[in-house]
CSV table of C-alpha atoms in Angstrom, one decimal:
chain,number,residue,atom,x,y,z
H,1,MET,CA,-60.0,20.8,16.6
H,2,THR,CA,-58.3,17.7,18.0
H,3,GLN,CA,-57.6,16.5,14.4
H,4,ALA,CA,-56.0,19.9,13.5
H,5,ILE,CA,-53.8,19.7,16.6
H,6,THR,CA,-52.7,16.1,15.7
H,7,VAL,CA,-51.9,17.2,12.2
H,8,ALA,CA,-49.8,20.2,13.5
H,9,GLN,CA,-48.0,17.9,16.0
H,10,SER,CA,-47.3,15.4,13.2
H,11,LYS,CA,-45.8,18.2,11.0
H,12,LEU,CA,-43.7,19.5,13.8
H,13,ALA,CA,-42.4,16.0,14.5
H,14,ARG,CA,-41.5,15.5,10.8
H,15,ARG,CA,-39.8,18.9,10.8
H,16,GLU,CA,-37.7,18.0,13.9
H,17,ARG,CA,-36.7,14.7,12.4
H,18,LEU,CA,-35.7,16.6,9.2
H,19,PHE,CA,-33.5,19.0,11.1
H,20,GLN,CA,-31.9,16.1,13.0
H,21,ARG,CA,-30.9,14.5,9.7
H,22,ILE,CA,-29.5,17.9,8.5
H,23,ASN,CA,-27.5,18.4,11.7
H,24,LYS,CA,-26.2,14.8,11.4
H,25,ALA,CA,-25.1,15.4,7.8
H,26,ALA,CA,-23.6,18.8,8.7
H,27,GLY,CA,-20.6,17.3,10.4
H,28,TRP,CA,-19.7,15.3,7.3
H,29,LEU,CA,-20.4,18.2,5.0
H,30,ASN,CA,-17.9,20.3,7.0
H,31,VAL,CA,-15.3,17.5,6.8
H,32,LEU,CA,-15.6,17.4,3.0
H,33,GLY,CA,-15.4,21.2,2.7
H,34,LEU,CA,-19.1,21.5,1.8
H,35,GLY,CA,-20.2,23.3,5.0
H,36,TRP,CA,-22.0,25.9,2.8
H,37,VAL,CA,-24.6,23.2,1.8
H,38,THR,CA,-25.9,23.0,5.4
H,39,PRO,CA,-27.5,26.5,5.6
H,40,ILE,CA,-29.1,25.9,2.2
H,41,LEU,CA,-30.7,22.6,3.4
H,42,ARG,CA,-31.9,24.3,6.6
H,43,MET,CA,-33.3,27.2,4.7
H,44,ALA,CA,-35.1,24.7,2.3
H,45,ALA,CA,-36.5,22.9,5.4
H,46,GLY,CA,-38.0,26.2,6.7
H,47,ASP,CA,-35.5,27.6,9.0
H,48,ASN,CA,-34.9,31.3,9.5
H,49,VAL,CA,-34.0,32.7,6.1
H,50,ALA,CA,-32.1,35.7,7.4
H,51,GLU,CA,-30.0,33.7,9.8
H,52,GLN,CA,-29.1,31.0,7.2
H,53,MET,CA,-28.3,33.7,4.6
H,54,SER,CA,-25.9,35.2,7.1
H,55,GLU,CA,-24.3,31.7,7.4
H,56,ILE,CA,-24.1,31.3,3.7
H,57,ARG,CA,-22.4,34.7,3.3
H,58,LYS,CA,-19.8,33.7,5.9
H,59,VAL,CA,-19.0,30.1,4.6
H,60,LEU,CA,-19.5,30.6,0.9
H,61,LEU,CA,-19.7,34.2,-0.4
H,62,VAL,CA,-16.8,35.5,1.6
H,63,PRO,CA,-14.4,32.8,0.4
H,64,LEU,CA,-15.7,33.1,-3.2
H,65,ALA,CA,-15.1,36.9,-3.0
H,66,GLY,CA,-11.5,36.2,-1.9
H,67,ILE,CA,-10.9,33.9,-4.8
H,68,LEU,CA,-12.5,36.3,-7.3
H,69,CYS,CA,-10.3,39.2,-5.9
H,70,PHE,CA,-7.2,37.0,-6.3
H,71,LEU,CA,-8.1,36.1,-9.9
H,72,ALA,CA,-8.8,39.8,-10.7
H,73,LEU,CA,-5.5,40.9,-9.2
H,74,TRP,CA,-3.7,38.0,-11.0
H,75,GLY,CA,-5.3,38.9,-14.4
H,76,PHE,CA,-4.5,42.6,-13.9
H,77,LEU,CA,-0.8,42.2,-12.8
H,78,ALA,CA,0.2,39.2,-14.8
H,79,PRO,CA,0.7,40.9,-18.2
H,80,LYS,CA,2.9,43.6,-16.6
H,81,VAL,CA,5.6,41.1,-15.5
H,82,GLN,CA,7.9,40.0,-18.4
H,83,THR,CA,10.1,36.9,-18.0
H,84,SER,CA,12.4,35.0,-20.3
H,85,LEU,CA,9.4,32.9,-21.4
H,86,GLY,CA,7.2,36.0,-22.0
H,87,ALA,CA,4.6,37.7,-19.9
H,88,ILE,CA,3.2,35.9,-16.9
H,89,PRO,CA,0.0,34.1,-18.1
H,90,GLY,CA,-3.3,35.2,-16.7
H,91,PRO,CA,-6.2,33.0,-15.5
H,92,ALA,CA,-7.6,32.6,-19.0
H,93,ALA,CA,-4.4,31.4,-20.5
H,94,VAL,CA,-3.8,29.0,-17.6
H,95,PHE,CA,-7.3,27.6,-18.0
H,96,GLY,CA,-6.8,27.2,-21.7
H,97,GLN,CA,-3.6,25.2,-21.2
H,98,ALA,CA,-5.3,23.0,-18.6
H,99,ASN,CA,-7.9,22.2,-21.3
H,100,VAL,CA,-5.2,21.5,-23.8
H,101,LEU,CA,-3.4,19.1,-21.4
H,102,LEU,CA,-6.8,17.4,-20.8
H,103,GLN,CA,-7.4,17.0,-24.5
H,104,ASP,CA,-3.9,15.6,-25.0
H,105,HIS,CA,-4.7,13.0,-22.4
H,106,PHE,CA,-7.8,11.9,-24.2
H,107,ALA,CA,-6.1,11.9,-27.6
H,108,GLU,CA,-3.3,9.7,-26.2
H,109,ARG,CA,-5.8,7.3,-24.7
H,110,SER,CA,-7.5,7.1,-28.1
H,111,LYS,CA,-4.2,6.2,-29.7
H,112,ALA,CA,-3.7,3.5,-27.1
H,113,ALA,CA,-7.1,2.1,-27.7
H,114,ALA,CA,-6.6,2.0,-31.4
H,115,PHE,CA,-3.1,0.4,-31.0
H,116,TYR,CA,-4.6,-2.4,-28.9
H,117,ALA,CA,-7.5,-2.9,-31.3
H,118,ARG,CA,-5.1,-3.3,-34.2
H,119,GLN,CA,-3.0,-5.7,-32.2
H,120,ASP,CA,-6.0,-7.8,-31.2
H,121,GLU,CA,-7.2,-7.9,-34.8
H,122,ARG,CA,-3.7,-8.9,-36.1
H,123,ASN,CA,-3.4,-11.7,-33.4
H,124,ALA,CA,-6.9,-13.0,-34.2
H,125,LYS,CA,-6.0,-13.2,-37.9
H,126,LEU,CA,-2.8,-15.1,-37.1
H,127,VAL,CA,-4.8,-17.6,-34.9
H,128,ALA,CA,-7.3,-18.0,-37.7
H,129,GLU,CA,-4.5,-18.7,-40.2
H,130,GLY,CA,-3.1,-21.4,-37.8
H,131,LYS,CA,-0.1,-19.4,-36.7
H,132,PRO,CA,-0.6,-19.0,-33.0
H,133,GLY,CA,3.2,-19.0,-32.4
H,134,GLN,CA,3.4,-15.6,-34.1
H,135,VAL,CA,1.0,-14.0,-31.8
H,136,LYS,CA,2.6,-11.1,-29.9
H,137,HIS,CA,1.3,-8.8,-27.2
H,138,ARG,CA,3.1,-5.5,-26.9
H,139,VAL,CA,2.5,-2.6,-24.5
H,140,PHE,CA,1.6,0.8,-25.9
H,141,THR,CA,4.7,3.0,-25.4
H,142,GLY,CA,3.2,6.5,-25.9
H,143,LYS,CA,4.3,9.5,-24.0
H,144,PRO,CA,2.9,9.9,-20.4
H,145,THR,CA,0.2,12.6,-20.3
H,146,TYR,CA,-0.3,15.2,-17.7
H,147,ILE,CA,-3.0,13.0,-16.0
H,148,ASP,CA,-0.6,10.1,-16.1
H,149,GLN,CA,2.0,12.2,-14.3
H,150,ILE,CA,-0.5,13.1,-11.6
H,151,ALA,CA,-1.4,9.4,-11.2
H,152,THR,CA,2.3,8.5,-10.9
H,153,SER,CA,2.9,11.2,-8.2
H,154,LEU,CA,-0.2,10.1,-6.2
H,155,MET,CA,1.0,6.5,-6.3
H,156,THR,CA,4.5,7.5,-5.2
H,157,VAL,CA,3.3,9.7,-2.3
H,158,GLY,CA,0.9,7.0,-1.3
H,159,LEU,CA,3.6,4.4,-1.1
H,160,GLY,CA,6.0,6.7,0.8
H,161,PHE,CA,3.2,7.7,3.2
H,162,VAL,CA,2.2,4.1,3.9
H,163,ILE,CA,5.8,3.1,4.7
H,164,ALA,CA,6.2,6.2,6.9
H,165,THR,CA,3.1,5.3,8.8
H,166,LEU,CA,4.1,1.7,9.3
H,167,VAL,CA,7.4,2.9,10.8
H,168,ALA,CA,6.3,6.0,12.7
H,169,VAL,CA,3.1,4.8,14.5
H,170,PRO,CA,4.6,1.7,16.2
H,171,LEU,CA,7.8,3.7,17.1
H,172,GLY,CA,5.8,6.6,18.4
H,173,ILE,CA,3.7,4.3,20.6
H,174,ALA,CA,6.8,2.6,22.0
H,175,SER,CA,8.3,6.1,22.6
H,176,GLY,CA,5.2,7.3,24.3
H,177,LEU,CA,5.0,4.3,26.6
H,178,SER,CA,8.7,4.1,27.5
H,179,LYS,CA,10.8,7.0,28.7
H,180,THR,CA,13.9,4.9,27.9
H,181,ILE,CA,12.9,4.5,24.2
H,182,SER,CA,11.9,8.1,24.0
H,183,GLY,CA,15.3,9.2,25.4
H,184,ALA,CA,17.1,6.9,23.0
H,185,ILE,CA,15.4,8.1,19.8
H,186,ASN,CA,14.8,11.8,20.6
H,187,PRO,CA,18.3,12.8,19.6
H,188,LEU,CA,17.9,11.0,16.3
H,189,ILE,CA,14.6,12.8,15.7
H,190,GLN,CA,16.2,16.2,16.4
H,191,ILE,CA,19.1,15.4,14.0
H,192,PHE,CA,17.3,13.9,11.1
H,193,LYS,CA,14.0,15.9,11.1
H,194,PRO,CA,15.5,19.1,9.6
H,195,VAL,CA,17.3,17.3,6.8
H,196,SER,CA,16.2,18.4,3.3
H,197,PRO,CA,14.9,15.9,0.8
H,198,LEU,CA,17.6,17.2,-1.6
H,199,ALA,CA,20.2,15.9,0.8
H,200,TRP,CA,18.5,12.5,1.2
H,201,LEU,CA,18.0,11.9,-2.5
H,202,PRO,CA,21.6,11.0,-3.5
H,203,ILE,CA,21.9,8.6,-0.6
H,204,VAL,CA,18.6,7.0,-1.3
H,205,THR,CA,19.4,6.7,-5.0
H,206,MET,CA,22.6,4.9,-4.3
H,207,VAL,CA,21.2,2.6,-1.6
H,208,VAL,CA,18.0,1.7,-3.7
H,209,SER,CA,20.2,1.1,-6.8
H,210,ALA,CA,22.4,-1.3,-4.8
H,211,LEU,CA,19.6,-3.2,-3.0
H,212,TYR,CA,16.9,-3.1,-5.7
H,213,ALA,CA,18.9,-4.4,-8.6
H,214,ASP,CA,16.0,-6.3,-10.3
H,215,PRO,CA,13.1,-3.9,-10.3
H,216,SER,CA,9.6,-5.1,-11.2
H,217,SER,CA,7.4,-3.4,-13.8
H,218,LEU,CA,4.8,-2.6,-11.0
H,219,LEU,CA,7.5,-0.9,-8.8
H,220,PRO,CA,10.0,0.9,-11.1
H,221,LYS,CA,13.3,1.9,-9.4
H,222,SER,CA,12.5,5.6,-9.9
H,223,LEU,CA,9.2,5.3,-8.0
H,224,VAL,CA,10.9,3.4,-5.1
H,225,ILE,CA,13.6,6.1,-4.9
H,226,SER,CA,11.0,8.9,-4.7
H,227,ALA,CA,8.8,7.0,-2.3
H,228,VAL,CA,11.7,6.2,0.1
H,229,THR,CA,12.7,9.9,0.0
H,230,VAL,CA,9.1,10.8,0.9
H,231,THR,CA,9.2,8.3,3.8
H,232,LEU,CA,12.4,9.7,5.3
H,233,CYS,CA,11.1,13.3,5.2
H,234,SER,CA,7.5,12.7,6.2
H,235,LEU,CA,7.6,10.2,9.0
H,236,TRP,CA,8.6,12.8,11.7
H,237,PRO,CA,5.3,14.6,12.3
H,238,THR,CA,3.5,11.2,12.7
H,239,LEU,CA,6.2,9.9,15.0
H,240,ILE,CA,6.3,13.0,17.2
H,241,ASN,CA,2.5,13.4,17.4
H,242,THR,CA,2.0,9.7,18.1
H,243,ALA,CA,4.5,9.8,21.0
H,244,LEU,CA,2.9,13.0,22.4
H,245,GLY,CA,-0.6,11.5,22.2
H,246,VAL,CA,0.4,8.3,23.9
H,247,ALA,CA,2.5,10.1,26.6
H,248,SER,CA,-0.4,12.4,27.4
H,249,ILE,CA,-2.9,9.6,28.1
H,250,ASP,CA,-4.6,9.8,31.6
H,251,LYS,CA,-2.4,7.9,34.0
H,252,ASP,CA,-5.5,6.6,35.8
H,253,LEU,CA,-6.6,5.0,32.6
H,254,MET,CA,-3.3,3.2,32.3
H,255,ASN,CA,-3.5,2.1,36.0
H,256,VAL,CA,-6.9,0.5,35.2
H,257,GLY,CA,-5.2,-1.6,32.6
H,258,LYS,CA,-2.6,-2.7,35.1
H,259,VAL,CA,-5.2,-3.6,37.7
H,260,LEU,CA,-7.1,-5.6,35.1
H,261,GLN,CA,-3.7,-7.2,34.1
H,262,LEU,CA,-4.3,-6.5,30.4
H,263,SER,CA,-1.6,-7.7,28.0
H,264,THR,CA,0.5,-5.1,26.2
H,265,ALA,CA,-1.2,-5.7,22.9
H,266,THR,CA,-4.7,-5.4,24.6
H,267,THR,CA,-3.6,-2.2,26.4
H,268,ILE,CA,-2.5,-0.6,23.2
H,269,ARG,CA,-5.6,-1.7,21.3
H,270,LYS,CA,-8.2,-0.9,23.9
H,271,LEU,CA,-6.7,2.1,25.8
H,272,VAL,CA,-3.7,3.7,24.0
H,273,LEU,CA,-5.0,3.9,20.4
H,274,PRO,CA,-8.5,5.3,21.1
H,275,SER,CA,-7.1,8.0,23.4
H,276,ALA,CA,-4.2,8.9,21.2
H,277,LEU,CA,-6.0,8.7,17.9
H,278,PRO,CA,-6.8,12.4,17.4
H,279,LEU,CA,-3.1,13.4,17.8
H,280,ILE,CA,-2.0,10.4,15.6
H,281,PHE,CA,-4.3,11.6,12.8
H,282,THR,CA,-3.0,15.1,13.2
H,283,GLY,CA,0.5,13.7,12.7
H,284,LEU,CA,-0.7,11.7,9.7
H,285,ARG,CA,-2.2,14.8,8.1
H,286,LEU,CA,1.0,16.8,8.6
H,287,SER,CA,3.1,13.9,7.3
H,288,LEU,CA,1.0,13.6,4.1
H,289,GLY,CA,1.3,17.3,3.5
H,290,VAL,CA,5.1,17.2,4.0
H,291,GLY,CA,5.3,14.1,1.8
H,292,TRP,CA,3.4,15.8,-1.0
H,293,MET,CA,5.7,18.8,-1.0
H,294,VAL,CA,8.9,16.7,-0.7
H,295,LEU,CA,7.8,14.5,-3.6
H,296,ILE,CA,7.6,17.4,-6.1
H,297,ALA,CA,11.1,18.5,-5.2
H,298,ALA,CA,12.5,14.9,-5.4
H,299,GLU,CA,10.9,14.3,-8.8
H,300,MET,CA,12.4,17.6,-10.1
H,301,LEU,CA,15.9,16.8,-8.9
H,302,ALA,CA,16.0,13.2,-9.8
H,303,GLN,CA,14.0,13.5,-13.0
H,304,ASN,CA,11.7,10.7,-11.8
H,305,PRO,CA,8.3,10.5,-13.5
H,306,GLY,CA,5.6,12.7,-11.9
H,307,LEU,CA,4.4,16.3,-11.6
H,308,GLY,CA,7.9,17.5,-10.5
H,309,LYS,CA,9.4,16.2,-13.7
H,310,PHE,CA,6.6,17.7,-15.7
H,311,VAL,CA,7.4,21.1,-14.2
H,312,TRP,CA,11.1,20.8,-14.8
H,313,ASP,CA,10.6,19.6,-18.4
H,314,GLU,CA,8.3,22.5,-19.2
H,315,PHE,CA,10.9,24.9,-17.6
H,316,GLN,CA,13.6,23.4,-19.8
H,317,ASN,CA,11.3,23.4,-22.9
H,318,GLY,CA,11.0,27.2,-22.8
H,319,SER,CA,8.1,27.4,-25.3
H,320,SER,CA,5.5,30.2,-25.2
H,321,ASP,CA,3.1,27.9,-23.4
H,322,SER,CA,5.5,26.5,-20.9
H,323,LEU,CA,4.9,29.1,-18.2
H,324,ALA,CA,1.1,28.6,-18.4
H,325,ARG,CA,1.6,24.8,-18.1
H,326,ILE,CA,3.9,25.3,-15.1
H,327,MET,CA,1.2,27.4,-13.4
H,328,VAL,CA,-1.4,24.6,-14.2
H,329,ALA,CA,0.9,22.2,-12.4
H,330,VAL,CA,1.3,24.6,-9.5
H,331,LEU,CA,-2.5,24.9,-9.1
H,332,SER,CA,-2.9,21.2,-9.5
H,333,ILE,CA,-0.4,20.5,-6.7
H,334,GLY,CA,-2.2,22.9,-4.4
H,335,ILE,CA,-5.7,21.5,-5.2
H,336,ILE,CA,-4.5,17.9,-4.8
H,337,GLY,CA,-2.8,18.7,-1.5
H,338,PHE,CA,-6.1,20.2,-0.3
H,339,ILE,CA,-8.0,17.1,-1.4
H,340,LEU,CA,-5.5,14.8,0.3
H,341,ASP,CA,-5.9,16.8,3.5
H,342,ARG,CA,-9.7,16.6,3.3
H,343,VAL,CA,-9.5,12.8,2.8
H,344,MET,CA,-7.3,12.4,5.9
H,345,TYR,CA,-9.6,14.7,7.9
H,346,ALA,CA,-12.6,12.6,6.8
H,347,LEU,CA,-10.7,9.4,7.9
H,348,GLN,CA,-9.9,11.1,11.2
H,349,SER,CA,-13.5,12.0,11.8
H,350,ALA,CA,-14.7,8.5,10.9
H,351,PHE,CA,-12.1,6.7,13.1
H,352,THR,CA,-12.5,9.1,16.0
H,353,PHE,CA,-16.3,8.7,15.9
H,354,THR,CA,-16.0,4.9,15.7
H,355,SER,CA,-13.5,4.7,18.6
H,356,ASN,CA,-15.7,6.9,20.8
H,357,ARG,CA,-18.8,4.8,20.3
C-alpha cells in the first residue's frame, strides 16, 4: 500500500514538473505566434481534453477558418474583375507564380555556380601552364532574382532601422529626462513626423549623391539612399515612445538615484532603461513597421533594387503573369512584416525578462 502511494506521488510530481515546463514554454510559443501548440502539449500531457480543444478552436481553428474564408472569397471574386492586365489572379495562380519565382532563383544560382566552376577551372589551367599573370576573377553578373530582391530590401530596412534607433533612443532619453530638451525638439517632431517618404526622397538623393561620391561595393549608393529615407520616416515612433517611457518613470525611483549620487550614465543604465524598456520596444516595433512600409514606396519611386522595384517593374512589364507576381510581392511584404514584428516582440520579451530578473 505504501509503495503504491509512493508511486502515485512520484507520477504526480513528474506530471507537475511537465506542466511547469509547458507553462514556461507557453510564453515563448505565444511570442513566436505558435500559441496553438500549448494546448496540444497540455492535452498530450493528460490535461482536460475538452478544455484544451476549446483553446485550440479559439487560437488555431478560428484563425484558419478566417484565412480559408478569405481565400474562398478571393478565388470566387477574382475572375470577375477584369483589368488592363487581364482578370485578377486567384490563389492558385498566385501560388503558381510564387513557385515559378522560386524556381527562377534556383536556376540563377545554378548558373552562378557553373560560372564560378568554369572560372576556377580556367584559372587552374593557366596556373598549370605557367601563366599566373593571366588569371582573372570576375563576379557573376546575372539578373537579381526575387529572393535577391527580398534580401536587398531586408538589408536596406535593417540599415535604416539601426540608424534610426541609434538616433532616436539617446535623443528620446535626453528628452524624457530634460524638459528643456523636450521643449526644444517637440516642435521639430510635430513638423517632420507627418512628412511623406516621397517628399524626403529627392532631398535624400541629392544629399547622399553629394556626400557619398565614392560608394563601396558593400554599400551601394541606392541602398544608402533608401536606408536614409527609411531612417527619416521611422525614427519618430521610437523617439516619442522612448521620451514618454523615460518621462513616466516613478519620481521616487529617480530620487533614490540622486540620494545614492549615481552618475548620469549609471542612472540611465540602472534605473531609466529597465523602467522605460517596454515603451522603448513598443516604439521600435512601430518604427520597424513604418520603415518596412516606407522602404517599398522609396524603392518604387527611386527605382532602387528591392521588392518595391520588383513591383514597379512587373507593373511596367504588363505581361499576363505580371499581376500574379505583383500579388506574390504584396503577400511577401505582408508576411515579412509580420515576421519582423514577431522578431521584435521576441526581443522585447527577452530583454524585458532579463531586465526584471
